[in-house]
Amino acid sequence: MPPVPASPSSQASFDCLVFIGRFQPPHLGHLAVIRAALKQARQVIVLVGSAWQARSLRNPWRFDERRQMLRSAFDDKDNARLEIVPLLDALYNDDVWVHDVQRKVRDLAHPESARLPRIGLIGASRGQSSYYLSLFPQWESVSVPLVEAISASQIRERLFRSQGSAVEYLSTNASHDLPPGVVEHVHEFMDSKPYRQLGEEQQLLDQYRAAWAQAPYPPIFVTVCAVVVQSGHVLLARRTSAPGKGLYALPGGFISAQERLMDACLRELRERIRLKVPEPVLKGSLRGQRLFDEPHRSWRGRTLAEAFYFALRPDQNLPRIKPVKGGDHARWVPLAELEPESLFEDHFFIIQNFLGLPADRRS
């Protein structure tokens, strides 16, 4: 089905238009799409992706903060027609993600009469909306012109590189990219502890990039991680330094030049976590293995993670863990306590892949 052009002639021709994005942060390009949707549909559903994930340079703001910023750009009349709801990513399972989108739209869409609602998927014409269309063939595609020269990733870099550069950007050029309500929110955010922590992570990232700047090709890193599960608990380590200070992470790390992947994983469990399980028992408990390669999964750039899933035999006593001086603090975490915002990078989704956890922990 060909895209439906965004024009006044098609005003209110849809019961509902759906706009999917991360809005990190909401900028004028996003608002242009939402305003076009409000002209064409009685109801607009904005699905805010990467909800409930831990703060990072790629996802600095939580869902409720992004919802507040979005609503600040519209008056009461328009806000009454806007549904702004969270959408948790399912990085390694499109089917799970599509099901979640379909379910949310089904529950929120209200047709004008007793008939099936006419639903469309709206987005800027940069190819992204056509990708979404391939996942939702039952909905029509509505394409709106792309607002040029606005990049959310560049905005984030200007805001977190240093407080000085952020203040200069907000006082000079931010009005070309961001609505006033978002500028006001960012000013307030700059006084918070999360902002200072993200600024520290930006400095680390800049140093990391500088170290590899002279490489003949963009570097690709290879890591391993272990998903060790026993009696409804998963083994995690709390990070003690940036990036992701205070977050839980799967045990793991970089492979050595002369190591096999499995050997690297076992070494990390032995040396960094000191898990008191004999190596033959671990090898005999291996239930799965997969490469996780989402391009944006790691703060350091293109980083592949080979994960090994060990399902230890149930026992009333969980295996002992000996603390490592100066290392991350490992503990057994009940699966019921896992929350995406408490885990580093994509580690929640790696666990989800092996254990089949629900895509939306809040539903």
Coordinates of C-alpha atoms in Angstrom, one line a residue:
M1 CA 0.0 0.0 0.0
P2 CA 1.5 3.4 -1.0
P3 CA 2.2 6.0 1.7
V4 CA -0.6 8.5 2.4
P5 CA 0.8 12.0 2.0
A6 CA 0.5 14.3 4.9
S7 CA -1.8 17.1 3.7
P8 CA -4.8 19.2 4.9
S9 CA -7.0 17.3 2.4
S10 CA -6.7 14.1 4.4
Q11 CA -7.5 15.9 7.7
A12 CA -9.2 13.6 10.2
S13 CA -9.2 10.7 7.8
F14 CA -7.8 8.4 10.4
D15 CA -9.2 7.3 13.7
C16 CA -5.7 6.9 15.0
L17 CA -2.2 7.6 13.9
V18 CA 0.7 5.9 15.7
F19 CA 4.2 7.5 16.1
I20 CA 7.0 5.5 17.5
G21 CA 10.3 7.0 18.7
R22 CA 12.8 7.3 21.6
F23 CA 12.6 11.1 21.9
Q24 CA 16.0 11.4 23.6
P25 CA 15.2 14.3 23.8
P26 CA 12.0 15.4 22.0
H27 CA 13.0 17.9 19.4
L28 CA 11.3 20.1 16.7
G29 CA 11.4 17.3 14.2
H30 CA 9.4 15.1 16.5
L31 CA 6.9 17.8 17.1
A32 CA 6.4 18.4 13.4
V33 CA 5.4 14.7 13.0
I34 CA 3.0 14.9 15.9
R35 CA 1.4 18.1 14.7
A36 CA 0.9 16.5 11.2
A37 CA -0.7 13.5 12.9
L38 CA -3.1 15.8 14.9
K39 CA -4.2 17.3 11.6
Q40 CA -5.1 14.0 10.1
A41 CA -6.4 11.8 13.0
R42 CA -8.9 12.1 15.8
Q43 CA -6.4 10.4 18.1
V44 CA -2.6 10.2 18.1
I45 CA -0.7 7.5 20.0
V46 CA 2.9 8.3 20.8
L47 CA 4.8 5.2 21.8
V48 CA 8.0 6.1 23.7
G49 CA 10.6 3.5 23.1
S50 CA 13.5 2.4 25.4
A51 CA 11.2 2.9 28.4
W52 CA 12.4 1.8 31.8
Q53 CA 16.0 1.4 30.7
A54 CA 18.9 2.6 32.8
R55 CA 20.1 6.1 32.1
S56 CA 22.9 6.2 29.6
L57 CA 24.4 8.6 27.0
R58 CA 22.0 7.1 24.5
N59 CA 19.0 7.1 26.8
P60 CA 19.5 10.0 29.3
W61 CA 15.9 10.6 30.2
R62 CA 13.3 8.3 31.7
F63 CA 9.9 7.8 30.2
D64 CA 8.0 10.1 32.6
E65 CA 10.5 12.9 31.9
R66 CA 10.1 12.5 28.1
R67 CA 6.3 12.4 28.5
Q68 CA 6.4 15.6 30.4
M69 CA 8.7 17.3 27.8
L70 CA 6.4 16.2 25.0
R71 CA 3.2 17.4 26.7
S72 CA 4.8 20.7 27.5
A73 CA 4.9 21.5 23.7
F74 CA 1.1 21.2 23.2
D75 CA -2.0 23.0 24.6
D76 CA -4.7 21.3 26.6
K77 CA -6.9 20.7 23.5
D78 CA -4.2 18.8 21.7
N79 CA -3.0 17.0 24.8
A80 CA -6.5 15.6 25.2
R81 CA -6.1 13.8 21.8
L82 CA -2.6 12.6 22.6
E83 CA -1.9 9.2 24.2
I84 CA 1.8 9.1 25.3
V85 CA 2.7 5.6 26.6
P86 CA 5.9 3.7 27.3
L87 CA 7.3 0.9 25.1
L88 CA 10.0 -1.4 26.3
D89 CA 12.5 -2.5 23.7
A90 CA 12.9 -6.2 22.8
L91 CA 16.2 -5.9 21.1
Y92 CA 16.6 -9.5 20.0
N93 CA 13.1 -10.5 19.2
D94 CA 11.1 -8.4 16.7
D95 CA 8.0 -10.6 17.2
V96 CA 7.8 -9.8 20.9
W97 CA 8.2 -6.1 20.2
V98 CA 5.6 -6.1 17.4
H99 CA 3.1 -7.9 19.7
D100 CA 3.6 -5.3 22.4
V101 CA 3.0 -2.5 19.9
Q102 CA -0.1 -4.1 18.5
R103 CA -1.5 -4.8 22.0
K104 CA -1.0 -1.2 23.1
V105 CA -2.6 0.3 20.0
R106 CA -5.5 -2.2 20.2
D107 CA -6.2 -1.2 23.8
L108 CA -5.9 2.5 23.2
A109 CA -7.5 3.1 19.8
H110 CA -11.1 4.2 20.0
P111 CA -13.1 4.2 16.7
E112 CA -15.7 6.9 16.1
S113 CA -18.4 4.3 15.6
A114 CA -18.9 0.5 16.0
R115 CA -16.4 -0.5 13.3
L116 CA -12.8 -1.4 13.0
P117 CA -10.7 1.8 13.5
R118 CA -8.6 3.1 10.6
I119 CA -5.1 3.1 11.9
G120 CA -1.9 4.5 10.4
L121 CA 1.7 4.6 11.2
I122 CA 3.3 8.0 10.8
G123 CA 6.9 9.0 10.6
A124 CA 9.5 11.2 8.9
S125 CA 10.4 10.1 5.4
R126 CA 14.0 8.8 6.1
G127 CA 13.3 5.2 5.5
Q128 CA 12.6 4.4 9.2
S129 CA 8.9 4.5 8.7
S130 CA 9.1 2.1 5.8
Y131 CA 11.0 -0.3 8.1
Y132 CA 8.1 -0.1 10.7
L133 CA 5.6 -0.6 7.9
S134 CA 7.2 -3.9 7.0
L135 CA 6.5 -5.0 10.6
F136 CA 2.9 -3.7 10.6
P137 CA 1.4 -4.4 7.1
Q138 CA -2.2 -4.1 8.5
W139 CA -1.7 -0.3 9.1
E140 CA -1.3 2.4 6.4
S141 CA 1.9 4.4 6.1
V142 CA 1.8 8.2 6.5
S143 CA 5.0 10.0 5.6
V144 CA 5.8 13.6 6.6
P145 CA 8.8 15.7 5.4
L146 CA 12.0 15.3 7.4
V147 CA 13.1 18.4 9.4
E148 CA 16.7 18.8 8.2
A149 CA 19.7 19.5 10.4
I150 CA 18.3 18.2 13.6
S151 CA 20.1 15.2 15.1
A152 CA 19.2 13.8 18.5
S153 CA 22.6 12.2 18.9
Q154 CA 24.4 15.5 18.2
I155 CA 22.1 17.3 20.7
R156 CA 23.0 14.8 23.4
E157 CA 26.7 15.2 22.7
R158 CA 26.4 19.0 23.0
L159 CA 24.5 18.6 26.3
F160 CA 26.8 16.1 28.0
R161 CA 30.3 16.9 26.7
S162 CA 30.7 19.5 29.4
Q163 CA 28.5 21.8 31.4
G164 CA 30.0 24.8 29.8
S165 CA 29.3 23.6 26.2
A166 CA 25.8 22.7 27.3
V167 CA 25.1 26.1 28.7
E168 CA 26.5 27.8 25.6
Y169 CA 24.3 25.5 23.4
L170 CA 21.2 26.1 25.4
S171 CA 21.7 29.9 25.3
T172 CA 22.5 30.2 21.6
N173 CA 21.4 27.4 19.3
A174 CA 19.0 25.2 21.2
S175 CA 16.0 27.2 20.0
H176 CA 16.7 25.8 16.5
D177 CA 16.4 22.2 17.7
L178 CA 14.3 22.1 20.9
P179 CA 11.0 23.5 22.0
P180 CA 11.0 25.9 25.0
G181 CA 9.6 23.3 27.4
V182 CA 12.5 20.9 26.6
V183 CA 15.1 23.6 27.0
E184 CA 13.6 24.4 30.5
H185 CA 13.6 20.8 31.5
V186 CA 17.3 20.4 30.4
H187 CA 18.3 23.4 32.4
E188 CA 16.7 21.8 35.5
F189 CA 18.3 18.4 34.7
M190 CA 21.8 19.9 34.6
D191 CA 21.6 20.4 38.4
S192 CA 21.0 16.7 39.0
K193 CA 23.3 13.8 40.0
P194 CA 22.4 11.8 36.9
Y195 CA 23.5 14.7 34.6
R196 CA 26.9 14.8 36.4
Q197 CA 27.3 11.0 36.1
L198 CA 26.4 11.1 32.4
G199 CA 29.0 13.9 31.9
E200 CA 31.6 11.7 33.4
E201 CA 30.6 8.9 31.0
Q202 CA 30.9 11.3 28.1
Q203 CA 34.4 12.1 29.1
L204 CA 35.3 8.5 29.2
L205 CA 33.7 7.9 25.8
D206 CA 35.7 10.8 24.3
Q207 CA 38.9 9.3 25.8
Y208 CA 38.0 5.9 24.4
R209 CA 37.4 7.3 20.9
A210 CA 40.6 9.3 21.0
A211 CA 42.6 6.1 21.9
W212 CA 41.3 4.4 18.7
A213 CA 41.2 7.5 16.5
Q214 CA 44.3 6.4 14.5
A215 CA 43.2 2.9 13.9
P216 CA 43.0 2.1 10.1
Y217 CA 39.4 0.8 10.5
P218 CA 36.7 1.4 13.1
P219 CA 37.4 -1.1 15.9
I220 CA 35.1 -4.0 16.7
F221 CA 35.3 -5.4 20.2
V222 CA 34.5 -9.0 21.2
T223 CA 33.3 -9.8 24.7
V224 CA 31.8 -12.7 26.6
C225 CA 29.2 -12.8 29.3
A226 CA 27.6 -15.5 31.5
V227 CA 24.0 -16.0 32.3
V228 CA 24.2 -18.3 35.4
V229 CA 20.8 -19.3 36.8
Q230 CA 19.9 -21.4 39.8
S231 CA 16.7 -21.9 41.8
G232 CA 15.0 -18.7 40.4
H233 CA 18.1 -16.5 40.8
V234 CA 20.6 -15.1 38.3
L235 CA 24.2 -14.2 39.0
L236 CA 24.9 -10.5 38.6
A237 CA 27.7 -8.0 39.5
R238 CA 27.1 -4.5 40.6
R239 CA 29.4 -2.1 38.7
T240 CA 31.6 0.1 40.9
S241 CA 32.7 2.6 38.3
A242 CA 31.5 4.5 35.2
P243 CA 30.1 3.7 32.8
G244 CA 27.0 2.3 34.5
K245 CA 28.2 2.9 38.0
G246 CA 25.7 1.2 40.4
L247 CA 24.0 -0.9 37.8
Y248 CA 23.9 -4.7 37.7
A249 CA 25.7 -6.5 34.9
L250 CA 26.2 -10.0 33.7
P251 CA 29.6 -11.4 34.6
G252 CA 32.0 -11.1 31.7
G253 CA 34.6 -9.1 29.9
F254 CA 36.9 -9.0 26.9
I255 CA 38.5 -12.1 25.5
S256 CA 42.3 -12.6 25.4
A257 CA 44.1 -12.9 22.1
Q258 CA 44.8 -16.6 22.5
E259 CA 41.5 -17.6 24.1
R260 CA 38.4 -19.5 22.9
L261 CA 35.1 -17.8 23.8
M262 CA 34.0 -20.5 26.3
D263 CA 37.4 -20.4 28.0
A264 CA 37.1 -16.6 28.3
C265 CA 33.7 -16.9 29.9
L266 CA 34.8 -19.5 32.4
R267 CA 37.9 -17.4 33.3
E268 CA 35.8 -14.4 34.0
L269 CA 33.6 -16.4 36.4
R270 CA 36.7 -17.9 38.0
E271 CA 38.8 -14.8 38.4
R272 CA 36.4 -11.8 38.7
I273 CA 33.5 -13.5 40.4
R274 CA 35.2 -16.5 42.1
L275 CA 32.0 -18.6 41.7
K276 CA 32.4 -21.7 43.7
V277 CA 31.2 -24.2 41.1
P278 CA 33.7 -26.7 39.5
E279 CA 34.4 -26.0 35.8
P280 CA 33.1 -29.5 34.8
V281 CA 29.8 -28.8 36.5
L282 CA 29.5 -25.4 34.7
K283 CA 30.3 -27.0 31.3
G284 CA 27.7 -29.7 32.0
S285 CA 25.1 -27.1 32.8
L286 CA 25.4 -25.2 29.5
R287 CA 22.0 -24.9 28.0
G288 CA 22.4 -22.2 25.4
Q289 CA 24.8 -19.9 23.6
R290 CA 24.2 -16.8 21.4
L291 CA 25.9 -13.8 19.8
F292 CA 24.3 -10.5 20.7
D293 CA 25.2 -7.9 18.2
E294 CA 22.7 -4.9 18.3
P295 CA 24.8 -2.1 16.8
H296 CA 24.1 0.3 19.7
R297 CA 24.3 -2.2 22.5
S298 CA 27.5 -0.8 24.1
W299 CA 28.6 2.7 25.0
R300 CA 32.1 2.0 23.6
G301 CA 31.0 1.4 20.1
R302 CA 30.6 -1.7 18.0
T303 CA 30.9 -4.4 20.6
L304 CA 29.8 -8.1 20.1
A305 CA 28.9 -10.2 23.1
E306 CA 28.9 -14.0 23.1
A307 CA 26.6 -15.1 25.9
F308 CA 26.6 -18.5 27.6
Y309 CA 23.5 -19.7 29.5
F310 CA 24.3 -22.0 32.4
A311 CA 21.3 -23.6 34.2
L312 CA 22.6 -25.1 37.5
R313 CA 20.7 -27.8 39.2
P314 CA 18.2 -26.5 41.8
D315 CA 19.4 -26.5 45.4
Q316 CA 18.4 -24.9 48.6
N317 CA 21.8 -23.3 48.9
L318 CA 23.0 -21.0 46.1
P319 CA 26.7 -21.4 45.2
R320 CA 29.1 -19.2 47.2
I321 CA 30.7 -16.2 45.7
K322 CA 34.0 -14.9 47.1
P323 CA 34.4 -11.1 46.8
V324 CA 37.2 -9.8 44.7
K325 CA 39.2 -6.9 46.2
G326 CA 38.6 -3.8 44.0
G327 CA 36.3 -5.7 41.7
D328 CA 32.5 -5.6 41.0
H329 CA 30.3 -6.9 43.8
A330 CA 28.5 -10.0 42.7
R331 CA 25.3 -11.4 44.1
W332 CA 22.4 -13.8 43.3
V333 CA 19.4 -11.7 42.3
P334 CA 15.8 -13.2 42.3
L335 CA 14.4 -13.2 38.8
A336 CA 11.2 -11.5 40.1
E337 CA 13.4 -8.5 41.1
L338 CA 14.9 -7.9 37.7
E339 CA 14.0 -4.6 36.2
P340 CA 15.4 -3.2 32.9
E341 CA 16.4 0.1 34.5
S342 CA 18.7 -1.6 37.0
L343 CA 20.8 -3.5 34.4
F344 CA 23.7 -2.3 32.3
E345 CA 23.5 -1.8 28.5
D346 CA 21.4 -4.7 27.0
H347 CA 21.9 -7.2 29.7
F348 CA 18.2 -7.4 30.6
F349 CA 17.5 -8.4 27.0
I350 CA 20.2 -11.0 27.0
I351 CA 18.7 -12.6 30.1
Q352 CA 15.2 -12.2 28.5
N353 CA 16.4 -14.1 25.4
F354 CA 17.4 -17.2 27.4
L355 CA 14.7 -17.2 30.1
G356 CA 11.7 -15.9 28.2
L357 CA 10.9 -13.1 30.6
P358 CA 7.9 -10.9 29.6
A359 CA 8.7 -8.0 27.3
D360 CA 6.9 -5.5 29.5
R361 CA 7.7 -6.1 33.1
R362 CA 5.1 -3.4 34.1
S363 CA 2.1 -4.8 32.3

